[in-house]
Structure formats: structure tokens, C-alpha cells
PDB file of C-alpha atoms in Angstrom:
ATOM      1  CA  MET M1461       0.058   0.183  -0.195  1.00  0.00           C
ATOM      2  CA  THR M1462       1.077   3.609  -0.568  1.00  0.00           C
ATOM      3  CA  GLY M1463       2.075   5.861   1.973  1.00  0.00           C
ATOM      4  CA  GLY M1464       0.613   8.846   2.946  1.00  0.00           C
ATOM      5  CA  ALA M1465       3.270  11.688   1.563  1.00  0.00           C
ATOM      6  CA  ALA M1466       2.970   9.766  -2.186  1.00  0.00           C
ATOM      7  CA  PRO M1467       1.637  11.565  -4.827  1.00  0.00           C
ATOM      8  CA  ASP M1468      -2.272  11.337  -5.464  1.00  0.00           C
ATOM      9  CA  GLU M1469      -1.541  10.170  -9.103  1.00  0.00           C
ATOM     10  CA  LYS M1470       0.962   7.348  -8.278  1.00  0.00           C
ATOM     11  CA  ILE M1471      -1.929   6.415  -5.044  1.00  0.00           C
ATOM     12  CA  ILE M1472      -4.657   6.036  -8.211  1.00  0.00           C
ATOM     13  CA  ARG M1473      -2.214   4.161 -10.453  1.00  0.00           C
ATOM     14  CA  GLU M1474      -2.167   1.721  -7.323  1.00  0.00           C
ATOM     15  CA  VAL M1475      -5.948   1.691  -6.965  1.00  0.00           C
ATOM     16  CA  LEU M1476      -6.635   0.945 -10.384  1.00  0.00           C
ATOM     17  CA  ARG M1477      -3.899  -2.186 -10.175  1.00  0.00           C
ATOM     18  CA  GLY M1478      -6.203  -3.158  -7.223  1.00  0.00           C
ATOM     19  CA  ASP M1479      -5.125  -1.824  -3.769  1.00  0.00           C
ATOM     20  CA  ILE M1480      -8.036  -0.663  -3.380  1.00  0.00           C
ATOM     21  CA  GLU M1481      -7.002   0.266   0.439  1.00  0.00           C
ATOM     22  CA  GLY M1482      -4.915   2.677  -1.019  1.00  0.00           C
ATOM     23  CA  TYR M1483      -8.195   4.887  -1.703  1.00  0.00           C
ATOM     24  CA  ARG M1484      -8.695   5.672   1.864  1.00  0.00           C
ATOM     25  CA  ILE M1485      -5.325   7.950   1.865  1.00  0.00           C
ATOM     26  CA  ILE M1486      -7.311   9.886  -1.134  1.00  0.00           C
ATOM     27  CA  VAL M1487     -10.082   9.867   0.970  1.00  0.00           C
ATOM     28  CA  ASP M1488      -8.252  10.995   3.949  1.00  0.00           C
ATOM     29  CA  ARG M1489      -6.315  13.836   1.826  1.00  0.00           C
ATOM     30  CA  TYR M1490      -9.428  15.772   0.691  1.00  0.00           C
ATOM     31  CA  ARG M1491     -12.422  14.753   3.318  1.00  0.00           C
ATOM     32  CA  LYS M1492     -12.387  18.117   4.424  1.00  0.00           C
ATOM     33  CA  LYS M1493     -12.295  20.090   1.470  1.00  0.00           C
ATOM     34  CA  ILE M1494     -15.440  18.412   0.267  1.00  0.00           C
ATOM     35  CA  PHE M1495     -17.114  18.151   2.882  1.00  0.00           C
ATOM     36  CA  SER M1496     -16.521  22.295   3.285  1.00  0.00           C
ATOM     37  CA  LEU M1497     -17.806  22.449  -0.325  1.00  0.00           C
ATOM     38  CA  GLY M1498     -20.732  20.330   0.789  1.00  0.00           C
ATOM     39  CA  MET M1499     -21.817  23.000   3.183  1.00  0.00           C
ATOM     40  CA  ARG M1500     -21.553  25.321   0.905  1.00  0.00           C
ATOM     41  CA  PHE M1501     -23.925  23.755  -1.341  1.00  0.00           C
ATOM     42  CA  PHE M1502     -26.209  22.121   1.372  1.00  0.00           C
ATOM     43  CA  LYS M1503     -25.881  24.119   4.226  1.00  0.00           C
ATOM     44  CA  ASN M1504     -26.221  21.358   6.826  1.00  0.00           C
ATOM     45  CA  ARG M1505     -23.910  18.960   8.519  1.00  0.00           C
ATOM     46  CA  GLU M1506     -25.623  15.312   7.497  1.00  0.00           C
ATOM     47  CA  GLU M1507     -26.063  16.682   3.960  1.00  0.00           C
ATOM     48  CA  ALA M1508     -22.413  17.526   3.528  1.00  0.00           C
ATOM     49  CA  ASN M1509     -21.423  14.291   4.821  1.00  0.00           C
ATOM     50  CA  ASP M1510     -24.026  12.267   2.311  1.00  0.00           C
ATOM     51  CA  PHE M1511     -22.414  14.348  -0.459  1.00  0.00           C
ATOM     52  CA  ALA M1512     -18.627  14.215   0.830  1.00  0.00           C
ATOM     53  CA  GLN M1513     -19.426  10.510   0.501  1.00  0.00           C
ATOM     54  CA  GLU M1514     -21.168  10.361  -2.740  1.00  0.00           C
ATOM     55  CA  VAL M1515     -18.610  12.465  -4.538  1.00  0.00           C
ATOM     56  CA  PHE M1516     -15.752   9.702  -3.142  1.00  0.00           C
ATOM     57  CA  LEU M1517     -18.053   6.988  -4.358  1.00  0.00           C
ATOM     58  CA  LYS M1518     -18.880   8.338  -7.492  1.00  0.00           C
ATOM     59  CA  ALA M1519     -15.078   9.448  -8.095  1.00  0.00           C
ATOM     60  CA  TYR M1520     -13.824   5.649  -6.821  1.00  0.00           C
ATOM     61  CA  GLY M1521     -16.411   4.534  -9.679  1.00  0.00           C
ATOM     62  CA  ASN M1522     -14.960   6.612 -12.310  1.00  0.00           C
ATOM     63  CA  LEU M1523     -11.473   6.424 -11.328  1.00  0.00           C
ATOM     64  CA  GLY M1524     -10.569   4.635 -15.144  1.00  0.00           C
ATOM     65  CA  SER M1525     -11.685   8.080 -16.344  1.00  0.00           C
ATOM     66  CA  TYR M1526      -9.072  10.078 -14.687  1.00  0.00           C
ATOM     67  CA  LYS M1527      -6.266  10.789 -17.251  1.00  0.00           C
ATOM     68  CA  SER M1528      -3.334  12.260 -15.203  1.00  0.00           C
ATOM     69  CA  LEU M1529      -3.761  15.305 -17.555  1.00  0.00           C
ATOM     70  CA  ALA M1530      -4.242  17.904 -14.401  1.00  0.00           C
ATOM     71  CA  PRO M1531      -3.929  16.926 -10.884  1.00  0.00           C
ATOM     72  CA  PHE M1532      -6.115  14.675  -9.177  1.00  0.00           C
ATOM     73  CA  ARG M1533      -7.619  17.349  -6.863  1.00  0.00           C
ATOM     74  CA  PHE M1534      -8.553  19.322 -10.145  1.00  0.00           C
ATOM     75  CA  TRP M1535     -10.719  16.346 -11.321  1.00  0.00           C
ATOM     76  CA  LEU M1536     -12.110  15.340  -7.919  1.00  0.00           C
ATOM     77  CA  ALA M1537     -13.400  19.028  -7.177  1.00  0.00           C
ATOM     78  CA  ARG M1538     -14.553  19.421 -10.792  1.00  0.00           C
ATOM     79  CA  LEU M1539     -16.513  15.811  -9.923  1.00  0.00           C
ATOM     80  CA  ALA M1540     -17.486  17.420  -6.690  1.00  0.00           C
ATOM     81  CA  TYR M1541     -18.716  20.723  -8.187  1.00  0.00           C
ATOM     82  CA  ASN M1542     -20.930  19.020 -10.731  1.00  0.00           C
ATOM     83  CA  LEU M1543     -22.271  16.740  -8.389  1.00  0.00           C
ATOM     84  CA  GLY M1544     -23.295  19.412  -5.942  1.00  0.00           C
ATOM     85  CA  ILE M1545     -24.493  21.894  -9.093  1.00  0.00           C
ATOM     86  CA  ASP M1546     -26.757  18.944 -10.075  1.00  0.00           C
ATOM     87  CA  ARG M1547     -28.313  17.872  -7.003  1.00  0.00           C
ATOM     88  CA  ILE M1548     -29.357  21.712  -6.015  1.00  0.00           C
ATOM     89  CA  GLY M1549     -28.915  23.694  -9.122  1.00  0.00           C
ATOM     90  CA  SER M1550     -27.164  26.768  -7.454  1.00  0.00           C
ATOM     91  CA  PHE M1551     -24.111  27.479  -5.004  1.00  0.00           C
ATOM     92  CA  GLY M1552     -24.393  28.923  -1.132  1.00  0.00           C
ATOM     93  CA  GLY M1553     -24.560  27.144   1.870  1.00  0.00           C
ATOM     94  CA  GLU M1554     -23.416  27.406   5.517  1.00  0.00           C
ATOM     95  CA  CYS M1555     -19.855  28.814   5.766  1.00  0.00           C
ATOM     96  CA  ILE M1556     -16.791  26.258   7.547  1.00  0.00           C
ATOM     97  CA  ILE M1557     -13.955  27.860   7.890  1.00  0.00           C
ATOM     98  CA  SER M1558     -13.000  27.277  11.909  1.00  0.00           C
ATOM     99  CA  ASP M1559     -10.310  25.042  10.326  1.00  0.00           C
ATOM    100  CA  THR M1560      -8.713  27.705   8.546  1.00  0.00           C
ATOM    101  CA  ILE M1561      -8.121  30.345  11.718  1.00  0.00           C
ATOM    102  CA  PRO M1562      -5.393  29.522  13.896  1.00  0.00           C
ATOM    103  CA  SER M1563      -5.942  29.417  17.317  1.00  0.00           C
ATOM    104  CA  SER M1564      -3.219  30.992  20.184  1.00  0.00           C
ATOM    105  CA  GLY M1565      -4.797  28.443  22.396  1.00  0.00           C
ATOM    106  CA  ASP M1566      -7.177  26.304  23.902  1.00  0.00           C
ATOM    107  CA  GLY M1567      -8.759  28.804  26.582  1.00  0.00           C
ATOM    108  CA  PRO M1568     -12.013  29.712  26.375  1.00  0.00           C
ATOM    109  CA  GLU M1569     -11.473  33.505  25.646  1.00  0.00           C
ATOM    110  CA  GLU M1570      -9.313  32.150  22.745  1.00  0.00           C
ATOM    111  CA  GLU M1571     -12.194  29.726  21.657  1.00  0.00           C
ATOM    112  CA  HIS M1572     -14.608  32.598  21.749  1.00  0.00           C
ATOM    113  CA  VAL M1573     -12.540  35.083  19.782  1.00  0.00           C
ATOM    114  CA  LYS M1574     -12.395  32.336  17.297  1.00  0.00           C
ATOM    115  CA  ASN M1575     -16.127  31.574  17.035  1.00  0.00           C
ATOM    116  CA  GLU M1576     -16.312  35.702  16.560  1.00  0.00           C
ATOM    117  CA  LEU M1577     -13.699  35.899  13.817  1.00  0.00           C
ATOM    118  CA  ARG M1578     -15.744  32.989  12.307  1.00  0.00           C
ATOM    119  CA  ASP M1579     -18.787  34.240  12.432  1.00  0.00           C
ATOM    120  CA  ALA M1580     -18.155  37.591  11.176  1.00  0.00           C
ATOM    121  CA  VAL M1581     -16.109  35.996   7.846  1.00  0.00           C
ATOM    122  CA  CYS M1582     -19.021  33.459   7.618  1.00  0.00           C
ATOM    123  CA  GLY M1583     -21.506  36.165   7.570  1.00  0.00           C
ATOM    124  CA  ALA M1584     -19.780  38.508   4.800  1.00  0.00           C
ATOM    125  CA  MET M1585     -19.407  35.218   2.853  1.00  0.00           C
ATOM    126  CA  ASP M1586     -22.774  34.861   2.719  1.00  0.00           C
ATOM    127  CA  ARG M1587     -23.449  37.802   1.508  1.00  0.00           C
ATOM    128  CA  LEU M1588     -20.807  37.934  -1.228  1.00  0.00           C
ATOM    129  CA  PRO M1589     -22.675  37.416  -4.449  1.00  0.00           C
ATOM    130  CA  GLU M1590     -22.890  33.851  -5.582  1.00  0.00           C
ATOM    131  CA  LYS M1591     -20.042  34.306  -8.288  1.00  0.00           C
ATOM    132  CA  TYR M1592     -17.766  35.673  -6.070  1.00  0.00           C
ATOM    133  CA  ARG M1593     -18.229  32.800  -3.384  1.00  0.00           C
ATOM    134  CA  ILE M1594     -17.813  30.403  -6.173  1.00  0.00           C
ATOM    135  CA  CYS M1595     -14.303  31.448  -7.180  1.00  0.00           C
ATOM    136  CA  ILE M1596     -13.173  32.510  -3.211  1.00  0.00           C
ATOM    137  CA  ASP M1597     -14.380  28.537  -2.322  1.00  0.00           C
ATOM    138  CA  LEU M1598     -12.765  27.313  -5.045  1.00  0.00           C
ATOM    139  CA  TYR M1599      -9.614  29.539  -4.851  1.00  0.00           C
ATOM    140  CA  PHE M1600      -8.795  29.472  -1.250  1.00  0.00           C
ATOM    141  CA  TYR M1601     -10.890  26.669   0.367  1.00  0.00           C
ATOM    142  CA  MET M1602     -10.113  24.100  -2.485  1.00  0.00           C
ATOM    143  CA  GLY M1603      -6.561  25.646  -2.976  1.00  0.00           C
ATOM    144  CA  LEU M1604      -7.319  25.514  -7.125  1.00  0.00           C
ATOM    145  CA  ALA M1605      -5.200  27.937  -9.760  1.00  0.00           C
ATOM    146  CA  TYR M1606      -7.670  30.122 -12.232  1.00  0.00           C
ATOM    147  CA  SER M1607      -7.305  28.248 -14.883  1.00  0.00           C
ATOM    148  CA  GLU M1608      -8.525  25.074 -12.780  1.00  0.00           C
ATOM    149  CA  ILE M1609     -11.290  27.292 -11.461  1.00  0.00           C
ATOM    150  CA  SER M1610     -11.923  27.864 -15.085  1.00  0.00           C
ATOM    151  CA  GLU M1611     -12.227  24.477 -16.168  1.00  0.00           C
ATOM    152  CA  ILE M1612     -14.749  23.656 -13.361  1.00  0.00           C
ATOM    153  CA  THR M1613     -17.047  26.444 -13.889  1.00  0.00           C
ATOM    154  CA  GLY M1614     -16.373  27.551 -17.320  1.00  0.00           C
ATOM    155  CA  MET M1615     -15.895  31.124 -16.717  1.00  0.00           C
ATOM    156  CA  PRO M1616     -13.003  32.658 -18.303  1.00  0.00           C
ATOM    157  CA  VAL M1617      -9.711  33.050 -16.067  1.00  0.00           C
ATOM    158  CA  ASN M1618      -9.485  37.085 -16.388  1.00  0.00           C
ATOM    159  CA  THR M1619     -13.067  36.833 -15.043  1.00  0.00           C
ATOM    160  CA  ILE M1620     -12.200  34.597 -12.122  1.00  0.00           C
ATOM    161  CA  LYS M1621      -9.228  36.884 -11.292  1.00  0.00           C
ATOM    162  CA  SER M1622     -11.775  39.944 -11.102  1.00  0.00           C
ATOM    163  CA  ASN M1623     -13.869  37.743  -9.258  1.00  0.00           C
ATOM    164  CA  VAL M1624     -11.912  36.839  -6.658  1.00  0.00           C
ATOM    165  CA  LEU M1625     -10.121  40.632  -6.318  1.00  0.00           C
ATOM    166  CA  ARG M1626     -13.810  42.004  -6.130  1.00  0.00           C
ATOM    167  CA  ALA M1627     -14.750  39.459  -3.803  1.00  0.00           C
ATOM    168  CA  LYS M1628     -11.515  40.381  -1.256  1.00  0.00           C
ATOM    169  CA  VAL M1629     -12.447  44.050  -1.821  1.00  0.00           C
ATOM    170  CA  LYS M1630     -15.839  43.587  -0.657  1.00  0.00           C
ATOM    171  CA  LEU M1631     -15.118  41.007   2.666  1.00  0.00           C
ATOM    172  CA  ARG M1632     -12.643  43.668   3.491  1.00  0.00           C
ATOM    173  CA  ASP M1633     -15.118  46.306   3.454  1.00  0.00           C
ATOM    174  CA  MET M1634     -17.884  44.110   5.159  1.00  0.00           C
ATOM    175  CA  LEU M1635     -15.486  43.552   7.633  1.00  0.00           C
ATOM    176  CA  ARG M1636     -14.122  47.200   8.807  1.00  0.00           C
ATOM    177  CA  GLY M1637     -15.599  47.823  12.136  1.00  0.00           C
ATOM    178  CA  THR M1638     -15.576  43.951  13.649  1.00  0.00           C
ATOM    179  CA  ILE M1639     -13.138  41.662  15.076  1.00  0.00           C
ATOM    180  CA  ALA M1640     -11.897  40.337  11.622  1.00  0.00           C
ATOM    181  CA  GLU M1641     -10.804  44.076  10.421  1.00  0.00           C
ATOM    182  CA  ASP M1642      -7.324  43.685  12.463  1.00  0.00           C
ATOM    183  CA  TYR M1643      -6.823  39.895  12.042  1.00  0.00           C
ATOM    184  CA  GLU M1644      -3.844  39.679   9.928  1.00  0.00           C
ATOM    185  CA  LYS M1645      -3.984  35.926   9.595  1.00  0.00           C
ATOM    186  CA  LEU M1646      -7.281  35.435   7.607  1.00  0.00           C
TER     187      LEU M1646
END
């Protein structure tokens, strides 16, 4: 079985040769990102969990169609995005970013600050136009390049760049006067 540090493409080749257990590494690597995308689509944990499970089952069933022309994470994100669009027809959902906000400690005060930050950022994200939220989610939370987002969404690369820039400006404006305004790590 392939180790956890092996590239996705190597693990996929081994899974296709019969190392079914290797697929667990892929699931572990992308579970949080696919779950977060599911939360954006479906707004609750149960549906997001079901969505993530469906994405990984569908991906496993279609591994033979993955041609290694683009990184696996891009192929998986496109599959997840298309599945989410097919299931609900639009984008939106609960913002889950608590894993991306570092905590300076485990005390109740630090946890309260982290919750306030999350609430402020999530509230602002929810008020963004859908086209901006899609670009922000795929760029920052899925870690996709502009060209990859273009392939997934069908938007031109320059439109995606513009949407990300405009979303950042809007978020900065919306977060002015909140606890998140001075938080440099966001």
C-alpha cells in the first residue's frame, strides 16, 4: 500500500491495479475540502456528509476516466462541483472556516475570539454574490488555480481573477469595524 506522502497520481495508479486500501489515503486527504464544499451547497452537516460520501463513491467508480492530464485534486473538485450543481442547481451554504483560523490557545477566551472571527467572516461570505463565493471557495478553500476554476465553472480566467479580487475588496469592506478587520492571518 502507498504511503500517505505519495503523490495522488501514484496512489490512483495503484488503486486501479487493485490496491483498494490506497483509496483511503485519497479520501483522508480531501475529506475536509469536499465536506466544506458540501456545506456551501447544502447548508447542513448531514447533507454535506452524504454529499462527500457520494463524491468519493462516484470518484472511485470513475477512476478509470482520470487521465492524469491535470492534478487529481482538480479532477475531484470538478466532479464534486458538478455533482453539487446537479443536486441543487445553485451555489450557497453554510460557511465552514474554523479549521483555517489558527487558535493561539485552547482557553475559553481564545475559543470565543475564534468563534467571533468565524461568524464575522462567514456572515460576510454569505452576503457575497454567488459568482464571487464560488471563486473564493474554489481558489482559497479548495486551493485551485484560476485555470482550474475556469475548467470547473466555465468562466473565463480573467473573470475569475476579477471575481476573486472584487470578493476580497467586498469582504474587506464588510469586515471593517468587526473583530476580523485587524486579524492579519485571514
